[in-house]
Short mmCIF file of C-alpha atoms in Angstrom, two decimals:
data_model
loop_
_atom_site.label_atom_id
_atom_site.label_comp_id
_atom_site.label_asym_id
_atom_site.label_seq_id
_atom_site.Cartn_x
_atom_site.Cartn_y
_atom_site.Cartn_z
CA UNK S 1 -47.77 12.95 -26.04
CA UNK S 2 -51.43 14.18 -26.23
CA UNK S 3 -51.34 17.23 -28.88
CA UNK S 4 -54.99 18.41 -29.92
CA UNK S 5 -56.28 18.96 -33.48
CA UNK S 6 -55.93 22.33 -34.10
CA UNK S 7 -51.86 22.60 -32.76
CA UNK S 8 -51.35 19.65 -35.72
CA UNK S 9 -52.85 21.45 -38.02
CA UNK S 10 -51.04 24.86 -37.55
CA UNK S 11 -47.80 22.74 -37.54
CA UNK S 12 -48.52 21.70 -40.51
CA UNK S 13 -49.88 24.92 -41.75
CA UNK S 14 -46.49 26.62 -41.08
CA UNK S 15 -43.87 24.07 -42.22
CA UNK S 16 -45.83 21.51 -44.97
CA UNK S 17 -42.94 19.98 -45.24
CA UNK S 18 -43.65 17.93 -41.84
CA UNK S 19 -45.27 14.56 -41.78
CA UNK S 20 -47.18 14.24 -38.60
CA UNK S 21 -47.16 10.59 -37.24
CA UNK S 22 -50.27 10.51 -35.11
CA UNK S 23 -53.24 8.92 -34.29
CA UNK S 24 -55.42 10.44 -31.31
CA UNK S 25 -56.67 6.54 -30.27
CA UNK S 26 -53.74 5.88 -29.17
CA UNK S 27 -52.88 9.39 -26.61
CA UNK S 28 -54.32 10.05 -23.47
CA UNK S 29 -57.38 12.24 -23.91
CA UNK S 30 -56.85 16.14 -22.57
CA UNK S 31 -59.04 16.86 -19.64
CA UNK S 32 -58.25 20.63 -20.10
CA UNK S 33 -57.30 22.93 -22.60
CA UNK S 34 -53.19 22.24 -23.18
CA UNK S 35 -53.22 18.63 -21.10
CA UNK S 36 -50.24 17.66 -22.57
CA UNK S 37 -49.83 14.83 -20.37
CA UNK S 38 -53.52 13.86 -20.79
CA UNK S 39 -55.83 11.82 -18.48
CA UNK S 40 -53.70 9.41 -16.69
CA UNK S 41 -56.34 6.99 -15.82
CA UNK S 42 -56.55 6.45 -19.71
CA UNK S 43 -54.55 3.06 -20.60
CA UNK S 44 -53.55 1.60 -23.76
CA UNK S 45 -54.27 -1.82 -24.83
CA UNK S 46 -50.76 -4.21 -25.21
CA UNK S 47 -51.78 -3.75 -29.08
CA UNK S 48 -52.26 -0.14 -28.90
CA UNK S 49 -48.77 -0.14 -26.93
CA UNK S 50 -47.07 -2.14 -29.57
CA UNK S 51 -48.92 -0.01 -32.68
CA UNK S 52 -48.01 3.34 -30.36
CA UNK S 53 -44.20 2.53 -29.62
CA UNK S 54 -44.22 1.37 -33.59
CA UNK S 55 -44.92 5.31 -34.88
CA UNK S 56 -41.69 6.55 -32.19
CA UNK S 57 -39.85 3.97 -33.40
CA UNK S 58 -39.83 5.70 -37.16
CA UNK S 59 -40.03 9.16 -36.30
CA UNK S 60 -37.59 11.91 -36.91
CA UNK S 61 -38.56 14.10 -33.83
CA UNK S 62 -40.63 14.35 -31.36
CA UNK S 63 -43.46 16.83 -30.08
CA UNK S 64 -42.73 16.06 -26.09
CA UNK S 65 -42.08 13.09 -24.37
CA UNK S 66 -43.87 9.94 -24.87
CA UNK S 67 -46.46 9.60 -22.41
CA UNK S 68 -44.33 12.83 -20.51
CA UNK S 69 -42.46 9.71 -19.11
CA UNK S 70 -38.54 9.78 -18.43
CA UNK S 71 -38.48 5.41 -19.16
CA UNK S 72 -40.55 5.67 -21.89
CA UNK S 73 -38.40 8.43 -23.87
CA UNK S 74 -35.46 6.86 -22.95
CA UNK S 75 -36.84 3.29 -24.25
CA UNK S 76 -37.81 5.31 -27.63
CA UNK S 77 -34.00 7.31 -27.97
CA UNK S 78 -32.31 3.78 -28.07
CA UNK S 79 -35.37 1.66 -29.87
CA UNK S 80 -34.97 4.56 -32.47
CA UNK S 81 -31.73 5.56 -34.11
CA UNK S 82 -32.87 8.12 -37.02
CA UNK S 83 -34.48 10.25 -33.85
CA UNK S 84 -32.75 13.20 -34.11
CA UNK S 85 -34.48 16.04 -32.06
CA UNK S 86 -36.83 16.66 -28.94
CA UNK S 87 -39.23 19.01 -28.27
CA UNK S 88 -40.18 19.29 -24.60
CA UNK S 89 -44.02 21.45 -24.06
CA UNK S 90 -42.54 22.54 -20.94
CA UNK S 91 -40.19 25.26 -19.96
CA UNK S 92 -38.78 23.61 -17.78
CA UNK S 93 -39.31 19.76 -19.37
CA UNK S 94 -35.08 19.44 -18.70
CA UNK S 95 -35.64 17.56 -15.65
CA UNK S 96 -37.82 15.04 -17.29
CA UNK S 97 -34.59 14.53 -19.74
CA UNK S 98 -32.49 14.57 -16.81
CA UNK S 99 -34.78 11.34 -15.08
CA UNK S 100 -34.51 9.75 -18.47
CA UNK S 101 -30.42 9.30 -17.77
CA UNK S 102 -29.56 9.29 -21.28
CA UNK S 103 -26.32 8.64 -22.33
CA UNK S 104 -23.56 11.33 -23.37
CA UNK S 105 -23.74 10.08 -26.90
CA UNK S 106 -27.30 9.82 -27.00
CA UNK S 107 -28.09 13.56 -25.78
CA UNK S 108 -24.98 14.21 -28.66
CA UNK S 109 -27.78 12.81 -31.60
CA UNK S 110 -30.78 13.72 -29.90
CA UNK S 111 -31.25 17.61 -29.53
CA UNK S 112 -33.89 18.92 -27.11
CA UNK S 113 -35.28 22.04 -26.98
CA UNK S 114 -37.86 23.33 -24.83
CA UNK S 115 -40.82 25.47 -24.36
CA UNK S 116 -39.03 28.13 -22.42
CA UNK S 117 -40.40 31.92 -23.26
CA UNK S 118 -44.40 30.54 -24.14
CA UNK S 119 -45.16 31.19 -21.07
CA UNK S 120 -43.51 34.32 -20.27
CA UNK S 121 -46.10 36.41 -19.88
CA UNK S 122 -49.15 34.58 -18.18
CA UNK S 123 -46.25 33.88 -15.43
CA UNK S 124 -45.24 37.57 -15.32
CA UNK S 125 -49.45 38.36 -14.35
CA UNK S 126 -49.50 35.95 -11.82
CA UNK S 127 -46.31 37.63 -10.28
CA UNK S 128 -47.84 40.80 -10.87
CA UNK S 129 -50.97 39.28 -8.97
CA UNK S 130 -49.04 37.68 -6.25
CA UNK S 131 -47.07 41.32 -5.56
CA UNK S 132 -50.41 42.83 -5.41
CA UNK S 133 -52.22 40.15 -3.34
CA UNK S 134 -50.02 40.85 -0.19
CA UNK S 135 -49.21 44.55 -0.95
CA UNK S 136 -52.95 45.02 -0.71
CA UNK S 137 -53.93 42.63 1.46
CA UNK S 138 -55.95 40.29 0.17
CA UNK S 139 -56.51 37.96 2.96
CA UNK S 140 -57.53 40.56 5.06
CA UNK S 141 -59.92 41.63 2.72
CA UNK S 142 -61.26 38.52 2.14
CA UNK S 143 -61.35 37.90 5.82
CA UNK S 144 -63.38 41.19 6.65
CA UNK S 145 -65.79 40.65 3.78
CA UNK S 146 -66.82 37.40 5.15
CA UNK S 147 -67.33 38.73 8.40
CA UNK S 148 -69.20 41.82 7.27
CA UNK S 149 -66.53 44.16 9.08
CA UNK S 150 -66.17 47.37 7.32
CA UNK S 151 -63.59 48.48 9.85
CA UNK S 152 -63.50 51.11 12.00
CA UNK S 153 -60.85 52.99 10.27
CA UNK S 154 -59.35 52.80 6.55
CA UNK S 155 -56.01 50.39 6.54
CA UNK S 156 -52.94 51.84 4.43
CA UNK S 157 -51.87 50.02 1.57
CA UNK S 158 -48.59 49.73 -0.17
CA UNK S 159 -48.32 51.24 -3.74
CA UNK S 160 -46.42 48.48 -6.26
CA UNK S 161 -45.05 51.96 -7.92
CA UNK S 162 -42.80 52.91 -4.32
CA UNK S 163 -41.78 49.36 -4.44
CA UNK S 164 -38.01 47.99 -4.89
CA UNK S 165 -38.82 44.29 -6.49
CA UNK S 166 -35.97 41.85 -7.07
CA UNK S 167 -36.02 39.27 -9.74
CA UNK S 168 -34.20 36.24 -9.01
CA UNK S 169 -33.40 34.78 -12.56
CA UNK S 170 -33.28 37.30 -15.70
CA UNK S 171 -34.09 34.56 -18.17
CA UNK S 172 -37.24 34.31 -20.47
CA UNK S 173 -39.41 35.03 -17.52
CA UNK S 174 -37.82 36.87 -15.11
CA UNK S 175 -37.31 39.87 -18.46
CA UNK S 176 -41.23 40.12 -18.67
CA UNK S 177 -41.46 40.22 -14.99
CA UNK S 178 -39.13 42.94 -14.91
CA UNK S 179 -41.06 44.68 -18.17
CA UNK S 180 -44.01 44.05 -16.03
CA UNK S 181 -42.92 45.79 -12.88
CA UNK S 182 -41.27 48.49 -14.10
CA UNK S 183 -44.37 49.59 -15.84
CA UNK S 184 -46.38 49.85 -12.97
CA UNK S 185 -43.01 52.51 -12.20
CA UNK S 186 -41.74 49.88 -9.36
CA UNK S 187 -38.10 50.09 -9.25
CA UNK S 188 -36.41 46.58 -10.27
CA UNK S 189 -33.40 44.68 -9.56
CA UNK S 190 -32.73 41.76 -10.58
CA UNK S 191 -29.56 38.68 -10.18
CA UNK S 192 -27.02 38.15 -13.21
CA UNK S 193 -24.44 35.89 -13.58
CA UNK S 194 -23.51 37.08 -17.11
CA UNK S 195 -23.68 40.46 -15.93
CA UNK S 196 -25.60 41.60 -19.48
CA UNK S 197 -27.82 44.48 -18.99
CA UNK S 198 -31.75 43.34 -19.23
CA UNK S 199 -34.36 46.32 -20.25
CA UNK S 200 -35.68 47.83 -17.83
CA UNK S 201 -33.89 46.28 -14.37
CA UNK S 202 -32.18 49.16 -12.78
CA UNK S 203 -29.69 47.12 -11.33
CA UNK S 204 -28.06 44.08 -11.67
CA UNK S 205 -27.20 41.98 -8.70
CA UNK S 206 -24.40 39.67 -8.66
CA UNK S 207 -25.82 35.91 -7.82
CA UNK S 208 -23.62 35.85 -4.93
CA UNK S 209 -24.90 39.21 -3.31
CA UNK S 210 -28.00 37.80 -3.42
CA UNK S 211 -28.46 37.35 0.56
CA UNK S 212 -27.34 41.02 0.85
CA UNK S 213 -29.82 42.32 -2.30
CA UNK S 214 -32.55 40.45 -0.53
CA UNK S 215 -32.54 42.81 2.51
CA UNK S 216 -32.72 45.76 0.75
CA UNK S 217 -36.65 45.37 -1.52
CA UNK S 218 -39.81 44.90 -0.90
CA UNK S 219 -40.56 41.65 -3.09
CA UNK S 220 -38.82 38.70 -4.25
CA UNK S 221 -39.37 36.76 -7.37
CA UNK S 222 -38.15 33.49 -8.29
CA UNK S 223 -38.64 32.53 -11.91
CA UNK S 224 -35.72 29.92 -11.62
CA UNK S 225 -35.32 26.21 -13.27
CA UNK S 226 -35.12 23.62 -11.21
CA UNK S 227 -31.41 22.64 -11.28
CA UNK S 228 -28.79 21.58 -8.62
CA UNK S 229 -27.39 24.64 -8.54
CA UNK S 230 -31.13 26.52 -7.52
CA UNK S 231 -31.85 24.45 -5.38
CA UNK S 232 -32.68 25.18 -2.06
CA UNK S 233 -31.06 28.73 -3.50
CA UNK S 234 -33.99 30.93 -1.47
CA UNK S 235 -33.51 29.22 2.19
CA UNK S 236 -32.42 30.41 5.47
CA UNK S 237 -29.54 33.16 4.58
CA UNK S 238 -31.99 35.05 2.21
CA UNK S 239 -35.35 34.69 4.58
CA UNK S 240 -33.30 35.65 7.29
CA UNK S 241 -31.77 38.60 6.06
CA UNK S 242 -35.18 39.92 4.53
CA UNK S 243 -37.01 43.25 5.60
CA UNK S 244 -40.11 42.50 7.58
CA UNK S 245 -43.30 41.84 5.60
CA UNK S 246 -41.28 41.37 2.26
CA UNK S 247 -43.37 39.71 -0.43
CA UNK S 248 -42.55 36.31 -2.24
CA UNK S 249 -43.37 35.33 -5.64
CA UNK S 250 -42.68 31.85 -6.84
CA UNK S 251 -43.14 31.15 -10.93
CA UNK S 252 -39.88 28.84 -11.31
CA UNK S 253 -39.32 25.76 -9.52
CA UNK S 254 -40.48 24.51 -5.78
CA UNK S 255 -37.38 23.39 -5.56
CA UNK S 256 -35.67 26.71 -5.67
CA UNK S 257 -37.13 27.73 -1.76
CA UNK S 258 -36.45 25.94 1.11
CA UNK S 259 -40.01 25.95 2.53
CA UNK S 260 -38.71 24.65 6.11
CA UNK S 261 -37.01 28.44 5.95
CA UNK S 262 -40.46 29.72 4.20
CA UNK S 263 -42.56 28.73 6.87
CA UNK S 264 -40.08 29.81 9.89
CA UNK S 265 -40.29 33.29 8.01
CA UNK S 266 -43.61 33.51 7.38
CA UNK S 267 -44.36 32.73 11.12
CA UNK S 268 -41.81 35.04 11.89
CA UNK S 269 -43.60 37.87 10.11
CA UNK S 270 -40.01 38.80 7.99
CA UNK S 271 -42.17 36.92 4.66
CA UNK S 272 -45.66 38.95 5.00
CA UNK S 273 -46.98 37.01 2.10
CA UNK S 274 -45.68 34.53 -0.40
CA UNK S 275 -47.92 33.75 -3.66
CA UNK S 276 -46.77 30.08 -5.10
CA UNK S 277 -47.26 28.95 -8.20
CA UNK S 278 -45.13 25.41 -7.76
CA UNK S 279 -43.81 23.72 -4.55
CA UNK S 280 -41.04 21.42 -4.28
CA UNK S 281 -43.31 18.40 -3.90
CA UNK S 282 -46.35 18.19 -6.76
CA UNK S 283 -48.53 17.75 -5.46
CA UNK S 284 -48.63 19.67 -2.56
CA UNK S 285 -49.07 17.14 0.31
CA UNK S 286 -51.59 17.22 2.20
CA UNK S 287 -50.02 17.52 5.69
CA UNK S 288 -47.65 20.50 4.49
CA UNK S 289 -48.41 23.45 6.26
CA UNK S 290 -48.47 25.98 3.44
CA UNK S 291 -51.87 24.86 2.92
CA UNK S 292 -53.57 26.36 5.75
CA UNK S 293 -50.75 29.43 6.55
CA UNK S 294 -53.19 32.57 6.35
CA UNK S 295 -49.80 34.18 4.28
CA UNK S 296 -49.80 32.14 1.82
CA UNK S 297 -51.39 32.43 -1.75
CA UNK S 298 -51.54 28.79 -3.61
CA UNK S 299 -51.86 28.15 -7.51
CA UNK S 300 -51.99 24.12 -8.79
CA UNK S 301 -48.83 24.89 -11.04
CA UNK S 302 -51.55 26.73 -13.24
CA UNK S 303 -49.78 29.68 -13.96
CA UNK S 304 -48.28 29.57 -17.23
CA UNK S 305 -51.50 27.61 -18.56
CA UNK S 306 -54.07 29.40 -21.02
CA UNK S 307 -55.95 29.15 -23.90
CA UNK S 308 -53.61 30.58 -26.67
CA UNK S 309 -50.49 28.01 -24.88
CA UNK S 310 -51.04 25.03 -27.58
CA UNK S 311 -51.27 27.50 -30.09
CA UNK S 312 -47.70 29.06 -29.14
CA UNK S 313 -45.75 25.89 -28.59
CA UNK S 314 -46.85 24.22 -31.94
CA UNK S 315 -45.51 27.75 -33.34
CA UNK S 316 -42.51 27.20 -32.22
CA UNK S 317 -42.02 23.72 -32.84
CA UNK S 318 -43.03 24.41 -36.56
CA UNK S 319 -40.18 26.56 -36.56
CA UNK S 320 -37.77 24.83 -35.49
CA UNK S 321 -38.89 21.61 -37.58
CA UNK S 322 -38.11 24.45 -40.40
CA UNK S 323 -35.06 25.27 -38.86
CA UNK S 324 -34.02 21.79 -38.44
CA UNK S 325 -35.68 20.78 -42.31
CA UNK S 326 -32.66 23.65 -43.88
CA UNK S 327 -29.51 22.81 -41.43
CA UNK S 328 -29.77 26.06 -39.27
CA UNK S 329 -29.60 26.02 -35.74
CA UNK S 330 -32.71 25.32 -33.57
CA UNK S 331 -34.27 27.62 -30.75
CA UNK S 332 -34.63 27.06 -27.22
CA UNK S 333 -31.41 23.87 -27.32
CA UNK S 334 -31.41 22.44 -23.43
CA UNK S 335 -28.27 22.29 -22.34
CA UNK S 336 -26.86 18.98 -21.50
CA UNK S 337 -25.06 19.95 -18.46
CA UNK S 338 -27.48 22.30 -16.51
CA UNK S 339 -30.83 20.09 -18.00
CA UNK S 340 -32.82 23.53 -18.88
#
């Protein structure tokens, strides 16, 4: 795992008790600010590997997976007995853990935690974005600008405040999403399974009246992990019980839409617009349709990425290394059923 200077050093600013085991000739170099997998067309030497896997092999913890490669943390776990914790960079780094198929006693010693809540709020702008790309029509904006066409009479827009907006997953995310929204006064609803009240959603929706919720707002936004259970969880009963020209958000997991059921809706006009920040493949093949449908507002999974993100994640892996260093519990444990 590629982690630059200045995250090592506030690390070790914050908890001096941590010895850092690394040398940067032996990563992948970062092509962009936060690279935490690094520049994949980088390759070590078979002495670089053997000097590389030698520092895992005596560490207590790591700072992500090796390489961000399921085979390689799983050679590590069982080349390395003393390991006793992992810290994933991503939110959602559970399904790398998952691929890794670790044993029950091994994920018993080794305790992950992720990165879930350091990139709460970038997320929550881009949903903010994506609501206000279709509600005031940027493609047709950007279509009549090109052409020169002021239009021969002003176009109604809709107003994010008059809006109902329902946020599918009230974790990390989906609570600054709902912050988000219901400062701009849009009233927010959002799904529960624990059936806790979250500041400022209005109302809590049952997961299972979810197809029934769905037909009753004007935006949908998924800030779901990518588990079995989500999977597939925005398809054909939600997209066809939908209002006509309802917005879509995605700042989870591709895998949580069925983009088959997208795309039908979308063509069908019942989706107006749908801003993603992931897809279910990564990437995005070519031949996939979303590409090219005039509805549809693509990221590069670059969401959640900024400037002050390496900054936050060593943060919080300093403390929990102090966490872990005096015997209290850590923040941010995966759990090893659900992988998130």
């Amino acid at each position: 795992m590629s982690i630059d200077d200045a995250s090592a050093a506030r690390i070790c600013e914050l908890e001096p008790r941590v010895k850092l085991l690394r040398d940067p000739s032996l990563t992948r170099p970062w092509r962009w600010t936060g690279d935490w997998e690094g520049n994949p067309e980088w390759q070590r030497t078979p002495e670089q590997q053997e000097t590389f896997e030698a520092m895992l092999d005596e560490a207590d913890a790591l700072f992500g997976l090796p390489d961000v490669s399921p085979a390689a943390l799983a050679r590590t776990v069982r080349a390395n007995p003393r390991l006793q914790w992992l810290h994933t960079t991503a939110a959602g780094g559970g399904g790398q853990v998952r691929a890794a198929r670790l044993t029950d006693d091994e994920l018993e010693r080794v305790v992950v935690t992720t990165s879930a809540g350091m990139h709460a709020s970038t997320l929550a702008e881009w949903a903010v974005f994506g609501v206000l790309a279709g509600a005031k029509g940027l493609r047709q904006l950007e279509a009549d600008q090109a052409a020169r066409t002021w239009g021969e009479s002003r176009r109604l827009m809709r107003h994010v405040g008059e809006m109902t907006v329902l946020v599918v997953g009230l974790g990390g995310i989906g609570a600054v999403v709902a912050e988000r929204f219901s400062a701009l006064g849009a009233t927010v609803w959002g799904t529960t399974r624990s059936g806790e009240p979250v500041k400022h959603v209005d109302r809590l929706v049952p997961i299972d009246q979810l197809v029934e919720a769905a037909g009753q707002v004007d935006a949908i936004i998924a800030t779901l992990p990518g588990t079995e259970h989500t999977t597939g969880l925005l398809g054909a009963d939600v997209f066809g019980a939908v209002r006509s020209d309802t917005i879509l958000v995605n700042v989870g997991r591709g895998t949580v839409i069925d983009e088959d059921a997208l795309l039908d809706a979308l063509d069908a006009g019942r989706i107006g617009f749908a801003a993603l920040d992931v897809t279910a493949v990564e990437p995005l093949p070519a031949q996939s349709r979303l590409w090219e449908h005039p509805s549809v507002l693509l990221s590069p999974h670059t969401a959640a990425l900024s400037v002050q993100e390496p900054r936050r994640i060593a943060e919080l892996f300093a403390a929990n290394a102090t966490r872990l260093l005096d015997g209290d519990r850590l923040q941010n444990v995966m759990s090893t059923k659900e992988f998130y």
